[in-house]
Every structure is written in structure tokens, then in C-alpha cells.
Coordinates of C-alpha atoms in Angstrom, one line a residue:
M1 CA 12.2 -13.9 6.7
R2 CA 12.6 -14.6 10.3
I3 CA 12.5 -10.6 10.5
R4 CA 9.7 -10.0 8.3
I5 CA 7.8 -12.6 11.3
T6 CA 9.5 -10.4 14.2
I7 CA 8.5 -6.9 12.4
A8 CA 4.8 -8.7 12.0
A9 CA 4.7 -9.8 15.5
I10 CA 6.1 -6.6 16.9
T11 CA 4.0 -4.4 15.1
A12 CA 0.6 -6.5 15.9
A13 CA 1.8 -6.6 19.7
L14 CA 2.2 -2.5 19.5
A15 CA -1.1 -2.1 18.2
F16 CA -3.0 -4.3 20.3
T17 CA -1.1 -2.7 23.3
V18 CA -2.3 0.6 22.7
T19 CA -5.6 -0.1 21.7
A20 CA -5.9 -2.3 24.9
C21 CA -4.5 0.5 26.9
G22 CA -7.5 3.4 25.3
S23 CA -10.3 0.6 26.2
N24 CA -12.5 2.0 29.5
D25 CA -16.1 1.1 30.6
S26 CA -17.0 4.8 32.0
G27 CA -18.4 6.9 29.1
S28 CA -16.7 10.1 30.5
D29 CA -13.6 8.4 31.6
K30 CA -13.3 7.6 27.9
A31 CA -14.2 10.9 26.6
E32 CA -11.7 13.1 29.2
A33 CA -9.0 9.8 27.7
T34 CA -9.9 10.9 24.0
K35 CA -9.6 14.7 24.8
S36 CA -6.5 14.3 26.7
S37 CA -4.9 12.5 24.0
S38 CA -5.9 14.1 20.7
E39 CA -4.9 17.3 22.2
P40 CA -0.8 18.5 21.8
S41 CA 1.7 18.7 25.0
A42 CA 3.2 22.1 25.7
D43 CA 6.2 21.1 24.1
Y44 CA 4.8 20.6 20.4
S45 CA 5.6 23.1 18.5
A46 CA 4.3 24.5 15.1
A47 CA 7.6 23.6 13.8
E48 CA 7.7 20.3 14.7
K49 CA 4.7 19.6 13.3
A50 CA 5.4 20.9 10.3
A51 CA 8.2 19.3 10.1
G52 CA 6.4 15.7 10.6
I53 CA 7.4 15.6 14.4
P54 CA 4.5 13.9 16.6
P55 CA 4.2 15.0 20.0
K56 CA 5.2 13.4 22.5
P57 CA 3.1 9.9 23.1
D58 CA 0.8 9.2 26.0
A59 CA 1.9 7.4 29.3
A60 CA 0.1 3.8 28.0
T61 CA 2.1 4.6 23.7
R62 CA 4.8 5.1 25.8
T63 CA 5.2 2.4 27.8
A64 CA 4.2 0.2 24.4
L65 CA 6.8 1.9 22.3
I66 CA 9.8 1.8 24.8
E67 CA 8.7 -2.1 24.7
V68 CA 8.8 -2.8 21.2
L69 CA 12.4 -1.2 20.9
K70 CA 13.6 -3.3 24.2
A71 CA 11.9 -6.1 22.1
I72 CA 13.5 -5.5 19.0
N73 CA 17.3 -4.8 20.9
P74 CA 17.5 -3.6 24.4
A75 CA 20.9 -1.6 23.8
L76 CA 18.1 0.9 21.8
V77 CA 16.3 2.3 25.3
T78 CA 19.3 2.4 27.6
D79 CA 18.0 6.0 28.2
E80 CA 14.1 5.8 27.6
D81 CA 13.8 9.7 27.1
K82 CA 16.8 9.6 24.4
A83 CA 14.7 6.6 22.8
I84 CA 11.6 8.4 22.5
D85 CA 13.2 11.3 21.2
N86 CA 14.9 9.6 18.3
A87 CA 11.5 7.8 17.6
R88 CA 9.9 11.0 17.3
N89 CA 12.5 12.8 14.9
Q90 CA 12.5 9.5 12.9
C91 CA 8.8 10.1 12.1
S92 CA 10.0 13.3 10.2
T93 CA 12.3 11.0 8.1
I94 CA 9.4 8.2 7.5
S95 CA 7.0 11.0 6.6
G96 CA 9.3 13.2 4.7
G97 CA 10.8 10.3 1.9
G98 CA 14.1 10.1 3.2
N99 CA 16.2 6.8 2.8
A100 CA 14.5 6.1 6.8
D101 CA 16.9 2.6 7.1
Q102 CA 19.9 4.6 7.5
T103 CA 18.8 7.1 9.3
A104 CA 17.2 4.7 11.6
K105 CA 20.6 3.2 11.7
A106 CA 22.7 6.7 12.8
R107 CA 19.9 7.8 14.8
F108 CA 19.2 4.3 17.3
S109 CA 23.4 3.9 16.9
T110 CA 25.3 4.3 20.1
S111 CA 28.9 4.2 20.9
D112 CA 27.6 0.7 22.6
H113 CA 25.9 -0.4 20.1
E114 CA 25.4 -0.2 16.1
V115 CA 22.4 -0.8 14.3
T116 CA 21.8 -3.5 11.9
D117 CA 20.2 -3.3 8.9
A118 CA 17.7 -5.8 10.2
E119 CA 17.0 -3.8 13.0
A120 CA 16.6 -0.7 11.3
Q121 CA 14.1 -2.0 9.2
A122 CA 12.1 -3.2 12.6
I123 CA 12.2 -0.1 13.9
N124 CA 10.9 1.7 11.0
A125 CA 8.1 -0.6 10.5
A126 CA 7.2 -0.5 14.3
L127 CA 7.3 3.5 14.4
K128 CA 4.6 3.1 11.0
A129 CA 2.8 1.3 12.4
S130 CA 2.3 3.1 16.1
L131 CA 4.0 6.9 16.5
C132 CA 4.0 8.0 13.3
T133 CA 0.7 7.4 11.9
S134 CA -0.5 11.0 11.6

């Protein structure tokens, strides 16, 4: 029960952070921000898209995702670039119907930290609510 409450709180915080970072009073700035964030980065290949891997997140989404992963366990983000790559790749498993919890445990575990079942569930819940929505 406690993990469900934690997952719900993390998911709500991530959703709030991502939407709050996107609000802007200036119409032209908002249009430009929408245009920029909806365009895939140059590194986003057709193969990644076909595999269900989302494009690299914008700065606000990246920051929010790092904070959520830190809230689950700081050991998940000792290397922030690796954590983001792991998260993007995890979306492929989530959308592909594989065993997402086992894959998250393998993907996010390091020699210094083995991801628990509860952490894997929290990672997947956070990714489903944010990065893996497309």
C-alpha cells in the first residue's frame, strides 16, 4: 500500500512539474516553446521511433524526470545521462508489452545498487506518466 501512495505522489509531482514548466504568459514564447518541444531532436532516429523509444526530453522534462528518479532512490541517477538513456529505452519495453518490472530492474541496476521490485514498479509508473506517453 505504501508503495502505491509513493508512486501516486511521484507521478502527480512529475505531471505537475512538467505542465508547470510549460506555462508561459507570452503567446509567441508559448508557440515557440510548443514548436521546439514537439520537434524531435536531431539524435532521434526512425529506428528509435519504431522501437518505441521517445526523443530526448527537453530540459524541463529531463530535470523533472531526474528528480523523480532521485525520489525513488538517489542511486538511480548517479550518472544522469545514463539514467535518461535508461528511461528512454525502458519506454520501449513498456510500450512493447515485455516484462517491464524485470527489465527496469536489469536496466537501472548497477554494481553499487540492485533495483528492488518496488523501485522497478515506481520507475515504470513514473515513466508511464511522463516520458512514455506518446
